[in-house]
Coordinates of C-alpha atoms and ligand atoms in Angstrom, one line a residue:
M1 CA -112.7 -38.9 7.3
D2 CA -114.7 -42.0 6.7
R3 CA -116.0 -42.7 3.5
E4 CA -119.6 -43.0 4.7
R5 CA -119.5 -39.4 6.0
E6 CA -117.9 -38.3 2.9
R7 CA -120.5 -39.9 0.5
K8 CA -123.3 -37.8 2.4
L9 CA -121.7 -34.6 2.0
L10 CA -121.6 -35.4 -1.9
E11 CA -125.3 -36.7 -1.8
K12 CA -127.0 -33.6 -3.0
L13 CA -126.4 -32.6 -6.7
D14 CA -127.5 -29.6 -8.7
P15 CA -129.6 -29.8 -11.5
Y16 CA -126.5 -30.2 -13.5
G17 CA -125.1 -33.3 -11.6
E18 CA -122.6 -31.5 -9.9
P19 CA -122.4 -31.5 -5.7
Y20 CA -123.5 -28.8 -4.0
G21 CA -120.9 -29.3 -1.5
Q22 CA -117.3 -30.6 -1.2
S23 CA -114.8 -31.2 1.7
L24 CA -111.5 -29.7 1.5
L25 CA -110.1 -32.7 2.9
R26 CA -110.7 -34.7 0.0
Y27 CA -111.4 -32.1 -2.7
F28 CA -108.6 -32.0 -5.4
V29 CA -107.5 -28.3 -5.0
P30 CA -103.5 -28.5 -4.8
T31 CA -102.8 -24.7 -3.3
Q32 CA -99.2 -23.5 -3.3
K33 CA -97.3 -21.0 -1.4
E34 CA -94.7 -20.0 -4.2
D35 CA -95.7 -18.1 -7.2
P36 CA -94.6 -19.8 -10.5
A37 CA -91.4 -18.4 -11.8
D38 CA -92.9 -17.8 -15.2
A39 CA -95.9 -15.6 -13.9
E40 CA -96.0 -11.9 -14.8
L41 CA -99.6 -11.2 -14.2
V42 CA -101.4 -11.6 -10.6
S43 CA -104.3 -13.8 -12.4
H44 CA -101.7 -16.4 -13.6
K45 CA -99.8 -16.4 -10.3
L46 CA -103.2 -16.8 -8.2
M47 CA -104.6 -19.5 -10.7
I48 CA -101.7 -21.7 -10.0
R49 CA -101.5 -20.8 -6.4
A50 CA -105.1 -21.5 -5.8
G51 CA -104.9 -24.9 -7.6
L52 CA -106.8 -23.8 -10.5
I53 CA -104.5 -24.9 -13.3
R54 CA -101.4 -26.6 -13.9
K55 CA -98.9 -26.2 -16.9
L56 CA -98.2 -28.9 -19.1
A57 CA -96.1 -27.2 -21.8
G58 CA -96.0 -23.5 -23.0
G59 CA -99.4 -22.2 -23.4
I60 CA -100.9 -25.6 -22.6
Y61 CA -102.7 -26.0 -19.3
S62 CA -104.8 -28.5 -17.2
Y63 CA -108.1 -27.3 -15.9
L64 CA -108.3 -28.8 -12.1
P65 CA -111.6 -29.2 -10.7
F66 CA -112.1 -25.8 -8.8
M67 CA -111.4 -24.2 -12.1
L68 CA -113.8 -26.2 -14.1
R69 CA -116.4 -25.3 -11.6
S70 CA -116.0 -21.5 -12.7
M71 CA -115.9 -22.7 -16.3
R72 CA -119.2 -24.3 -16.2
K73 CA -120.6 -21.6 -14.3
L74 CA -119.5 -19.4 -17.1
E75 CA -120.6 -21.8 -19.6
R76 CA -124.2 -21.8 -18.5
I77 CA -124.4 -18.2 -18.3
I78 CA -123.2 -18.0 -22.2
R79 CA -125.8 -20.8 -23.2
S80 CA -128.7 -19.7 -21.2
A81 CA -127.9 -16.0 -23.2
L82 CA -127.3 -17.7 -26.5
N83 CA -130.4 -20.1 -26.3
T84 CA -132.9 -17.7 -25.3
R85 CA -131.9 -15.8 -28.6
G86 CA -132.5 -19.0 -30.8
A87 CA -128.8 -19.9 -30.9
Q88 CA -128.3 -23.6 -31.4
E89 CA -125.3 -25.5 -29.9
L90 CA -123.3 -28.1 -31.8
L91 CA -120.1 -29.5 -31.2
L92 CA -117.4 -29.5 -34.4
P93 CA -114.3 -31.3 -34.8
A94 CA -110.9 -30.1 -33.7
V95 CA -109.0 -31.6 -36.4
Q96 CA -109.8 -30.0 -39.7
P97 CA -108.8 -30.9 -43.4
Y98 CA -106.3 -28.5 -44.6
E99 CA -108.0 -28.2 -48.0
L100 CA -111.0 -26.2 -46.3
W101 CA -108.4 -23.6 -45.7
R102 CA -107.0 -23.7 -49.1
E103 CA -110.5 -23.1 -50.3
S104 CA -111.2 -20.2 -48.0
G105 CA -107.5 -18.7 -48.8
R106 CA -106.6 -18.5 -45.1
D107 CA -104.1 -21.1 -45.7
K108 CA -101.6 -18.6 -46.2
K109 CA -102.7 -15.7 -44.4
Y110 CA -102.9 -17.6 -41.0
G111 CA -99.4 -18.0 -41.0
P112 CA -97.4 -20.0 -38.4
E113 CA -100.3 -19.3 -35.7
L114 CA -102.2 -22.3 -37.6
L115 CA -100.8 -25.8 -36.1
R116 CA -100.4 -28.1 -39.3
L117 CA -100.1 -32.0 -39.1
K118 CA -100.4 -34.9 -41.5
D119 CA -102.2 -38.2 -40.8
R120 CA -100.6 -41.7 -41.5
H121 CA -101.8 -41.3 -45.3
D122 CA -99.9 -37.8 -45.5
R123 CA -103.0 -35.9 -45.9
D124 CA -102.9 -32.5 -44.5
F125 CA -104.7 -31.5 -41.5
V126 CA -104.8 -28.4 -39.2
I127 CA -106.0 -28.3 -35.3
G128 CA -108.6 -25.4 -35.5
P129 CA -107.9 -22.2 -34.5
T130 CA -111.4 -21.1 -35.4
H131 CA -114.1 -22.8 -37.1
E132 CA -115.2 -20.6 -39.9
E133 CA -114.1 -23.0 -42.9
V134 CA -115.7 -26.0 -41.0
I135 CA -119.3 -24.4 -40.1
T136 CA -119.4 -23.0 -43.6
D137 CA -118.6 -26.4 -45.0
I138 CA -121.9 -27.9 -43.0
I139 CA -123.8 -24.9 -44.5
R140 CA -123.1 -25.2 -47.7
H141 CA -124.1 -28.9 -47.8
E142 CA -127.1 -28.4 -45.7
I143 CA -128.8 -25.2 -46.3
H144 CA -130.0 -24.3 -49.8
S145 CA -133.4 -22.1 -49.3
F146 CA -134.0 -18.6 -47.5
R147 CA -136.6 -20.5 -45.5
D148 CA -133.9 -22.1 -43.4
L149 CA -132.6 -18.8 -42.1
P150 CA -131.7 -17.0 -40.0
L151 CA -129.6 -19.7 -38.4
N152 CA -127.1 -19.1 -35.3
L153 CA -125.1 -22.1 -34.4
Y154 CA -122.6 -22.3 -31.7
Q155 CA -120.1 -24.7 -29.8
I156 CA -117.9 -24.6 -26.8
Q157 CA -114.5 -26.0 -27.7
T158 CA -111.2 -26.4 -27.6
K159 CA -109.2 -24.2 -29.9
F160 CA -105.2 -24.4 -30.9
R161 CA -103.0 -21.1 -32.0
D162 CA -99.5 -21.5 -31.9
E163 CA -99.1 -18.1 -30.4
I164 CA -96.0 -16.4 -31.0
R165 CA -95.7 -15.6 -27.1
P166 CA -98.1 -17.5 -25.0
R167 CA -98.2 -16.0 -21.9
F168 CA -100.3 -15.0 -18.8
G169 CA -101.3 -18.4 -18.0
V170 CA -104.8 -19.4 -19.9
M171 CA -105.0 -15.6 -20.6
R172 CA -103.0 -16.2 -24.0
G173 CA -102.7 -20.1 -24.1
R174 CA -101.9 -22.0 -27.3
E175 CA -104.7 -24.5 -26.5
F176 CA -107.6 -22.5 -25.1
I177 CA -111.3 -23.3 -24.7
M178 CA -113.5 -20.5 -26.7
K179 CA -117.5 -20.3 -27.3
D180 CA -117.6 -19.6 -31.0
A181 CA -121.0 -18.8 -32.7
Y182 CA -121.7 -18.3 -36.4
S183 CA -124.9 -16.5 -37.8
F184 CA -126.5 -17.1 -41.2
D185 CA -128.6 -14.8 -42.8
E186 CA -130.3 -14.1 -46.1
D187 CA -129.9 -10.1 -46.4
E188 CA -127.9 -7.1 -44.4
D189 CA -131.0 -6.2 -42.7
S190 CA -131.4 -9.8 -41.2
A191 CA -127.7 -10.0 -40.6
G192 CA -127.7 -6.3 -38.9
K193 CA -130.5 -8.1 -36.5
S194 CA -128.3 -11.3 -35.8
Y195 CA -125.3 -9.2 -35.1
Q196 CA -127.4 -6.9 -32.6
D197 CA -128.8 -10.2 -30.9
M198 CA -125.5 -11.6 -30.2
Y199 CA -124.1 -7.9 -28.9
D200 CA -127.0 -7.9 -26.6
A201 CA -126.2 -11.3 -25.4
Y202 CA -122.6 -10.7 -24.9
T203 CA -123.7 -7.8 -22.8
E204 CA -126.1 -9.7 -20.8
I205 CA -123.2 -12.6 -20.4
F206 CA -120.3 -10.3 -19.2
S207 CA -122.8 -8.3 -16.9
R208 CA -124.1 -11.4 -15.2
C209 CA -120.5 -12.4 -14.5
G210 CA -120.3 -9.5 -12.3
L211 CA -117.2 -8.1 -14.3
N212 CA -116.4 -4.3 -15.0
F213 CA -116.4 -4.4 -18.9
A214 CA -116.6 -2.1 -21.6
T215 CA -117.9 -2.8 -25.4
V216 CA -115.4 -0.8 -28.1
E217 CA -115.2 -0.7 -31.8
A218 CA -112.7 -2.9 -33.1
D219 CA -111.0 -3.3 -36.3
S220 CA -112.6 -5.2 -38.8
G221 CA -110.0 -5.3 -41.3
A222 CA -110.6 -4.7 -45.0
I223 CA -114.4 -5.4 -44.6
G224 CA -115.1 -1.8 -43.0
G225 CA -117.8 -0.4 -41.2
S226 CA -118.1 -0.6 -37.4
Y227 CA -119.2 -3.9 -37.7
S228 CA -116.8 -5.4 -35.0
H229 CA -116.9 -4.7 -31.3
E230 CA -114.8 -6.3 -28.6
F231 CA -115.9 -6.6 -25.3
M232 CA -113.2 -5.6 -22.7
V233 CA -112.5 -6.2 -19.0
L234 CA -110.9 -3.3 -17.8
A235 CA -107.5 -3.8 -15.9
E236 CA -104.3 -2.1 -15.8
S237 CA -102.3 -5.0 -17.0
G238 CA -104.7 -5.5 -20.2
E239 CA -102.9 -5.7 -23.4
N240 CA -105.4 -3.5 -25.3
N241 CA -105.2 0.5 -25.1
L242 CA -108.8 1.6 -25.3
V243 CA -110.0 4.9 -26.1
F244 CA -113.0 6.7 -24.5
C245 CA -114.6 10.1 -25.4
N246 CA -115.0 12.1 -22.3
H247 CA -118.1 13.6 -24.0
C248 CA -120.2 11.2 -25.7
S249 CA -120.3 7.6 -25.7
Y250 CA -117.7 7.1 -28.3
A251 CA -115.6 4.1 -27.2
A252 CA -112.9 2.2 -29.6
N253 CA -109.9 -0.1 -29.5
Q254 CA -107.0 2.3 -30.1
E255 CA -106.0 0.2 -33.2
K256 CA -109.3 1.3 -34.5
A257 CA -109.7 5.0 -33.1
E258 CA -110.1 7.2 -36.1
L259 CA -108.6 10.9 -36.3
L260 CA -111.0 12.9 -38.3
S261 CA -110.5 16.4 -37.2
Y262 CA -106.8 16.1 -37.0
K263 CA -105.1 19.5 -37.2
F264 CA -102.8 20.0 -40.4
I265 CA -99.6 21.1 -39.7
K266 CA -99.4 24.4 -41.6
G267 CA -96.9 27.2 -42.1
Q268 CA -95.4 29.5 -44.6
K269 CA -93.4 27.6 -47.4
G270 CA -89.6 27.9 -47.1
T271 CA -86.6 26.7 -49.2
L272 CA -85.3 23.1 -49.2
E273 CA -82.0 23.7 -47.2
K274 CA -79.4 20.9 -46.0
V275 CA -78.3 21.2 -42.7
Y276 CA -75.6 19.8 -40.5
T277 CA -77.0 18.1 -37.6
P278 CA -74.6 16.2 -35.6
N279 CA -75.7 13.1 -33.2
C280 CA -79.2 13.8 -33.9
R281 CA -80.6 10.1 -33.7
H282 CA -84.0 10.6 -32.3
V283 CA -86.7 13.0 -33.2
D284 CA -86.6 14.7 -29.8
Q285 CA -83.1 15.4 -30.2
L286 CA -83.4 16.9 -33.8
A287 CA -86.3 19.0 -32.6
K288 CA -84.2 20.2 -29.8
F289 CA -81.2 21.0 -32.3
L290 CA -83.1 22.7 -35.1
K291 CA -85.5 24.4 -32.3
V292 CA -88.6 23.4 -34.1
P293 CA -91.6 21.4 -33.0
E294 CA -91.4 17.7 -33.0
A295 CA -94.7 17.9 -35.2
T296 CA -92.6 19.4 -38.4
I297 CA -90.1 16.5 -38.3
I298 CA -91.2 14.1 -40.9
K299 CA -90.5 10.5 -39.7
S300 CA -90.0 8.3 -43.1
M301 CA -90.3 4.6 -42.4
L302 CA -90.0 1.8 -45.0
F303 CA -92.7 -0.8 -44.8
I304 CA -93.0 -4.2 -46.7
A305 CA -96.4 -5.7 -47.9
E306 CA -97.0 -9.3 -47.9
D307 CA -96.2 -9.4 -51.6
N308 CA -92.9 -8.0 -50.8
S309 CA -93.4 -4.4 -52.4
P310 CA -91.9 -1.4 -50.4
Y311 CA -93.8 1.5 -49.2
L312 CA -92.4 4.6 -47.8
V313 CA -94.7 5.8 -45.2
L314 CA -94.4 9.4 -43.6
I315 CA -95.9 10.5 -40.2
P316 CA -95.3 13.7 -38.0
G317 CA -92.5 13.2 -35.4
H318 CA -94.8 13.7 -32.5
R319 CA -97.0 10.6 -33.9
E320 CA -96.7 6.7 -33.8
I321 CA -98.0 4.8 -36.8
N322 CA -100.7 2.6 -36.2
T323 CA -100.0 -0.4 -38.7
I324 CA -103.7 -1.6 -38.8
K325 CA -104.6 1.6 -40.3
L326 CA -101.8 1.2 -42.8
Q327 CA -102.9 -2.1 -43.6
N328 CA -106.5 -1.2 -44.1
A329 CA -105.2 1.9 -46.0
L330 CA -103.7 -1.0 -48.5
N331 CA -106.8 -2.9 -48.9
G332 CA -106.1 -5.0 -46.0
V333 CA -102.7 -6.2 -47.3
P334 CA -100.4 -7.5 -44.0
M335 CA -97.7 -4.9 -43.8
R336 CA -94.8 -5.0 -41.6
L337 CA -91.5 -2.5 -40.9
A338 CA -88.5 -3.4 -43.1
E339 CA -85.4 -5.0 -41.3
P340 CA -82.3 -2.7 -41.5
N341 CA -80.7 -4.6 -44.2
E342 CA -83.8 -4.7 -46.2
A343 CA -84.3 -0.7 -45.8
E344 CA -80.4 -0.5 -46.9
S345 CA -80.7 -2.7 -50.2
I346 CA -84.1 -0.8 -51.2
M347 CA -83.4 2.6 -50.2
G348 CA -79.5 2.6 -50.8
V349 CA -78.8 4.2 -47.5
P350 CA -79.0 2.9 -43.6
M351 CA -82.7 3.2 -42.2
G352 CA -82.2 6.1 -40.2
F353 CA -81.0 8.5 -43.2
V354 CA -84.2 7.4 -45.4
T355 CA -85.4 10.2 -47.3
P356 CA -88.6 10.8 -49.3
V357 CA -86.6 13.3 -51.4
G358 CA -86.1 11.3 -54.8
A359 CA -87.6 8.3 -53.2
K360 CA -88.3 5.6 -55.9
V361 CA -90.8 3.9 -53.8
P362 CA -94.6 4.7 -53.5
I363 CA -94.9 7.2 -50.7
I364 CA -98.0 7.3 -48.5
A365 CA -98.5 9.8 -45.6
D366 CA -100.4 10.8 -42.7
N367 CA -103.3 13.4 -43.5
M368 CA -101.5 15.7 -41.0
I369 CA -98.6 16.0 -43.4
K370 CA -100.7 17.2 -46.2
E371 CA -100.4 21.0 -45.5
M372 CA -97.0 21.1 -44.0
A373 CA -94.8 23.8 -45.3
Q374 CA -91.5 23.7 -43.5
G375 CA -91.0 19.8 -42.7
V376 CA -87.8 18.4 -41.6
V377 CA -86.8 15.0 -43.6
G378 CA -83.6 12.8 -44.1
T379 CA -81.3 13.7 -46.6
G380 CA -79.7 10.0 -47.0
E381 CA -76.6 11.4 -45.5
K382 CA -75.4 10.7 -42.0
D383 CA -75.5 14.0 -39.7
Y384 CA -77.5 16.0 -42.3
H385 CA -81.2 16.6 -42.7
F386 CA -83.2 18.9 -45.1
I387 CA -85.3 21.6 -43.6
G388 CA -88.1 23.6 -45.1
A389 CA -89.6 20.4 -47.0
A390 CA -93.0 20.7 -48.6
P391 CA -94.7 17.7 -49.9
G392 CA -95.9 17.8 -53.5
R393 CA -92.9 20.3 -54.1
D394 CA -89.9 18.3 -52.7
F395 CA -91.2 15.0 -52.6
T396 CA -94.3 13.1 -54.3
V397 CA -96.8 11.5 -51.8
H398 CA -98.8 9.2 -53.7
S399 CA -102.0 9.2 -50.9
Y400 CA -102.6 10.5 -47.7
F401 CA -104.4 8.5 -45.0
D402 CA -105.3 8.8 -41.3
L403 CA -102.3 6.8 -40.4
A404 CA -101.5 7.9 -36.8
L405 CA -102.3 6.2 -33.5
A406 CA -104.8 7.9 -31.4
T407 CA -103.6 9.7 -28.3
E408 CA -104.8 11.3 -25.0
G409 CA -106.3 14.4 -25.6
D410 CA -107.2 13.9 -29.4
P411 CA -110.3 14.9 -30.9
C412 CA -113.6 12.3 -30.8
P413 CA -114.2 11.4 -34.0
R414 CA -117.7 11.5 -33.4
C415 CA -118.1 14.7 -31.4
G416 CA -114.9 16.5 -31.2
G417 CA -114.8 16.0 -27.5
E418 CA -111.6 14.8 -25.9
L419 CA -110.2 11.2 -25.9
S420 CA -109.1 9.5 -22.8
F421 CA -107.4 6.0 -22.3
K422 CA -107.9 2.9 -20.1
K423 CA -106.4 -0.7 -20.5
G424 CA -108.5 -3.7 -21.0
I425 CA -108.3 -7.5 -21.7
E426 CA -110.5 -8.8 -24.9
V427 CA -112.9 -11.5 -23.5
G428 CA -115.1 -11.4 -26.4
H429 CA -115.4 -10.2 -29.9
V430 CA -118.6 -9.9 -32.2
F431 CA -117.7 -9.6 -35.9
K432 CA -119.8 -9.1 -39.1
L433 CA -118.1 -11.4 -41.6
G434 CA -120.2 -10.6 -44.5
T435 CA -120.1 -12.9 -47.5
K436 CA -116.2 -13.9 -47.1
Y437 CA -116.6 -17.3 -46.1
S438 CA -119.7 -18.1 -48.2
E439 CA -118.5 -17.0 -51.3
A440 CA -115.3 -18.5 -50.7
L441 CA -116.9 -21.8 -50.1
G442 CA -120.0 -21.6 -52.0
A443 CA -122.6 -21.3 -49.3
K444 CA -125.7 -19.8 -51.0
V445 CA -129.5 -20.0 -50.9
T446 CA -132.3 -19.3 -53.1
R447 CA -134.1 -16.4 -52.3
K448 CA -138.3 -15.9 -52.5
D449 CA -137.7 -14.5 -56.2
G450 CA -135.8 -17.5 -57.1
S451 CA -132.3 -15.8 -57.4
E452 CA -129.4 -17.3 -55.3
T453 CA -127.3 -15.4 -53.1
P454 CA -124.3 -15.8 -50.9
I455 CA -125.3 -16.3 -47.0
I456 CA -124.4 -13.3 -44.8
M457 CA -122.2 -14.5 -42.0
G458 CA -121.2 -13.0 -38.3
C459 CA -118.8 -14.7 -36.2
Y460 CA -118.6 -14.3 -32.1
G461 CA -116.4 -15.4 -29.8
I462 CA -116.0 -15.6 -26.0
G463 CA -112.6 -17.0 -24.4
I464 CA -113.8 -19.1 -21.6
G465 CA -110.4 -19.4 -19.7
R466 CA -109.5 -16.0 -20.6
T467 CA -112.9 -14.5 -19.2
I468 CA -112.1 -16.1 -15.9
A469 CA -108.5 -15.3 -15.8
A470 CA -109.7 -11.7 -16.6
S471 CA -111.8 -11.7 -13.8
I472 CA -109.4 -12.6 -11.4
E473 CA -107.3 -10.0 -12.8
Q474 CA -109.7 -7.3 -12.0
S475 CA -110.8 -8.6 -8.9
H476 CA -108.2 -9.8 -6.1
D477 CA -106.0 -8.2 -3.2
K478 CA -102.9 -9.4 -1.6
D479 CA -104.3 -12.7 -0.2
G480 CA -105.9 -14.1 -2.9
I481 CA -109.0 -14.2 -5.3
I482 CA -111.9 -12.2 -5.1
W483 CA -114.5 -14.0 -7.1
P484 CA -117.6 -12.9 -8.4
V485 CA -120.5 -14.6 -7.0
A486 CA -121.4 -15.7 -10.3
L487 CA -118.1 -17.4 -11.3
S488 CA -117.2 -18.4 -7.8
P489 CA -116.5 -22.3 -8.0
F490 CA -118.5 -22.6 -4.7
E491 CA -120.3 -19.6 -2.8
V492 CA -119.4 -20.3 0.8
A493 CA -116.3 -21.6 2.7
L494 CA -117.4 -23.0 5.6
I495 CA -114.9 -23.2 8.4
P496 CA -115.2 -25.2 11.6
L497 CA -112.4 -24.1 14.1
Q498 CA -112.0 -27.0 16.4
V499 CA -112.4 -30.2 14.3
Q500 CA -111.7 -32.3 17.1
N501 CA -114.9 -31.2 18.9
D502 CA -117.4 -33.5 17.9
S503 CA -120.4 -31.4 19.0
L504 CA -119.1 -28.7 17.2
M505 CA -118.6 -30.8 14.1
E506 CA -122.0 -32.1 14.2
K507 CA -123.4 -28.6 14.2
T508 CA -121.1 -27.5 11.6
Y509 CA -122.2 -30.7 9.4
K510 CA -125.8 -29.7 10.2
L511 CA -125.3 -26.1 8.9
F512 CA -123.6 -27.4 5.9
N513 CA -126.6 -29.4 5.1
E514 CA -128.9 -26.4 5.6
L515 CA -126.8 -24.2 3.3
I516 CA -126.9 -27.1 0.5
D517 CA -130.8 -27.3 1.2
A518 CA -130.9 -23.8 0.5
T519 CA -129.0 -24.4 -2.9
L520 CA -125.8 -22.8 -1.8
E521 CA -122.4 -24.1 -2.9
V522 CA -120.4 -25.1 0.1
L523 CA -116.8 -25.9 0.5
I524 CA -116.3 -27.2 3.9
D525 CA -112.9 -27.1 5.5
D526 CA -112.9 -30.2 7.7
R527 CA -109.3 -30.4 7.6
D528 CA -107.3 -30.6 11.4
E529 CA -105.5 -27.4 10.5
R530 CA -104.7 -24.2 12.5
P531 CA -107.4 -21.2 12.3
G532 CA -104.6 -19.4 10.5
K533 CA -103.7 -21.8 7.8
K534 CA -107.6 -22.1 7.0
F535 CA -108.2 -18.5 6.9
K536 CA -105.1 -18.0 4.7
D537 CA -106.3 -20.6 2.2
A538 CA -109.8 -19.0 2.3
D539 CA -108.7 -15.9 1.3
L540 CA -106.8 -17.5 -1.5
L541 CA -109.3 -19.3 -2.7
G542 CA -111.6 -16.4 -2.4
L543 CA -114.9 -17.6 -2.1
P544 CA -117.5 -14.8 -1.5
Y545 CA -118.7 -16.0 1.9
R546 CA -116.5 -17.0 4.5
V547 CA -118.7 -18.8 7.6
T548 CA -116.7 -19.7 10.7
V549 CA -117.9 -22.0 13.1
S550 CA -116.1 -21.9 16.7
E551 CA -116.7 -22.8 19.9
K552 CA -116.7 -19.2 20.9
S553 CA -119.4 -18.5 18.5
L554 CA -121.4 -21.4 19.2
A555 CA -121.6 -20.3 22.9
K556 CA -124.0 -17.9 21.4
D557 CA -125.5 -20.2 19.0
E558 CA -123.6 -17.9 16.1
C559 CA -121.6 -18.4 13.4
E560 CA -119.3 -15.5 11.6
L561 CA -119.7 -14.6 8.2
K562 CA -117.2 -12.8 6.5
E563 CA -117.6 -11.4 3.1
R564 CA -114.6 -11.6 0.9
A565 CA -114.9 -8.5 -1.0
S566 CA -115.8 -5.9 1.2
G567 CA -114.0 -7.7 4.6
K568 CA -117.5 -6.9 6.3
I569 CA -118.1 -9.4 9.4
T570 CA -121.4 -10.3 10.6
M571 CA -122.4 -12.6 13.6
L572 CA -125.4 -14.7 12.4
P573 CA -127.7 -16.8 14.5
I574 CA -126.7 -20.2 13.3
A575 CA -130.4 -21.1 13.0
S576 CA -131.0 -18.6 10.3
A577 CA -127.4 -18.5 8.9
S578 CA -128.5 -20.4 5.6
E579 CA -131.7 -18.0 5.0
Y580 CA -129.5 -15.1 5.3
L581 CA -126.9 -16.3 3.0
K582 CA -129.2 -17.3 0.4
A583 CA -130.7 -13.9 0.3
L584 CA -127.4 -12.4 0.2
R585 CA -126.2 -14.7 -2.6
D586 CA -129.5 -14.1 -4.5
K587 CA -129.1 -10.6 -4.3
A588 CA -125.8 -10.7 -5.7
L589 CA -126.7 -12.7 -8.7
N590 CA -129.4 -10.3 -9.8
Ligands
ATP601 P1 -106.0 -11.7 -29.3 O1 -106.0 -10.2 -30.3 O2 -106.0 -11.6 -27.9 O3 -104.9 -12.4 -30.0 P2 -108.2 -12.3 -31.4 O4 -108.4 -11.3 -31.8 O5 -106.9 -13.4 -31.7 O6 -107.5 -12.3 -29.7 P3 -110.5 -14.0 -31.6 O7 -110.1 -14.7 -32.6 O8 -111.3 -12.8 -31.9 O9 -109.3 -13.3 -30.6 O10 -111.1 -14.9 -30.5 C1 -112.4 -14.7 -29.7 C2 -111.9 -15.0 -28.3 O11 -111.0 -15.9 -27.9 C3 -111.0 -13.7 -27.8 O12 -112.0 -12.5 -27.3 C4 -110.3 -14.6 -26.4 O13 -111.6 -14.1 -25.2 C5 -110.3 -15.6 -27.0 N1 -108.8 -16.1 -27.2 C6 -107.9 -15.6 -28.4 N2 -107.0 -16.1 -28.2 C7 -106.8 -16.6 -27.0 C8 -105.4 -17.3 -26.3 N3 -104.4 -17.4 -27.3 N4 -105.8 -17.7 -25.3 C9 -107.0 -17.7 -24.7 N5 -108.0 -17.0 -25.4 C10 -107.8 -16.4 -26.6
MG602 MG1 -105.2 -13.6 -31.5

């Protein structure tokens, strides 16, 4: 295309300085036919194939122009929801002195996900995985009076987390862009309002993005309370198991889902008896052999706390342990399952034969075991089990907690209704921090009565790349992406079929200008390619409205509209096409 024509196409800019229109002849959107070898998720494959991202190293991606347009749209939606609620944007450094992490006590907690580095003077730094420390450092220096609160500051910025398994493209990257916001309040009441504001902002943001999402109660660690919510895009491939009550509005991450009205496993007390149980390696085999329900088989698992102290954890055979609940039960101390050699050296027997009977390590057990009368436990010997075991009589349980993972059909902790499950991708997280960082770093304000109080904080994150990937994961078909209008890099794919036909091209460029004058964003495919190729690429790129101009349609002064999501085809008079499309677009955005 001649440069002059090209410049003309780019002449009109939106209020943010982005061109309303681009020509595929020149636009840098390198599509490819093959799926990348390392991609498991559809969204990852499509993001590579549609020229949105390119991998530089494991978990580190470049965002190409097509992707960046979508990201900018998401960012604008986020900014408007936050700005109208009084949050103020700033930008913090990505590189942070390690000293701040020592001060907050997170230097050790964060582990190998924290990328540490040294400068030329041998001073320690990290690349920020999150910014609680840095923002609290600013606040402790600048804010001293209750009059300066409440305050909410946010940024949209690059983070680095050395994820153990970066995967799914930008969905779980090592370098990624996050919107992170931090609120500062004088008292609980005000902090609760700030939290609610952000909760509402997030609901608005993900609704405006056109995403099918759910808000669930999330684990808030040792801080407690239901002061953490995650915003989950619902998708089969999601890494999070979500629990929903069929009866009330209770929704939670499985990590968090409580089991309040659990059933005790009861029965008549028997006597402890050692029986021969050959070749019973798994709960189901043992239950079958002994002709007892799996629920009466007590699994004994050895866990090691961060300070290396061991705990024997008991849970009924038909249940899985929820490690998050276990950690919270032990005041938030990180816990891990013992390695086989550790189990053997601590318990004196191989992992599979561990028994609570006579155990020298503290025992904690799931609530359901409390009234068990005829449990089955290990004996410390291969091929033998105790039957008739009763806690309290045959072994001592130090404390009982709710430790089991909720499963399908469990009772709802709010109303007793039944729980069912869905999968989700976490795109946003709102979290009440309390005074953890303000106390550690000394961020306080003077109250009206002259007393000093640590500032109450909240933090709020949205993954920019992950939200876009999740949108694609949720909305695509075998041919490509199906963008929601709000996040789509452009709105209209304008396709002239016979580019050698000057009069057809003149009419198409005229339509292009009319669309742009109507504030529609247009990607025109003025390449000299066969129709099949153009349509295939249009499906892959997935813009909501495909408008085709052909010699045939022009014979009737028409163009053809095909809506990507529904496949619906409408012939539009070319003279009123822009008006029609504008109305369609505006309706989709509201
Ligand atoms: P996850 O459990 O998925 O690791 P997280 O709890 O570590 O997430 P937060 O610390 O709450 O995540 O971060 C806020 C938001 O940042 C998340 O909701 C998510 O959208 C995004 N995010 C977190 N980790 C990544 C990552 N590795 N790649 C891309 N986005 C991420
Ligand atoms: Mg994480």
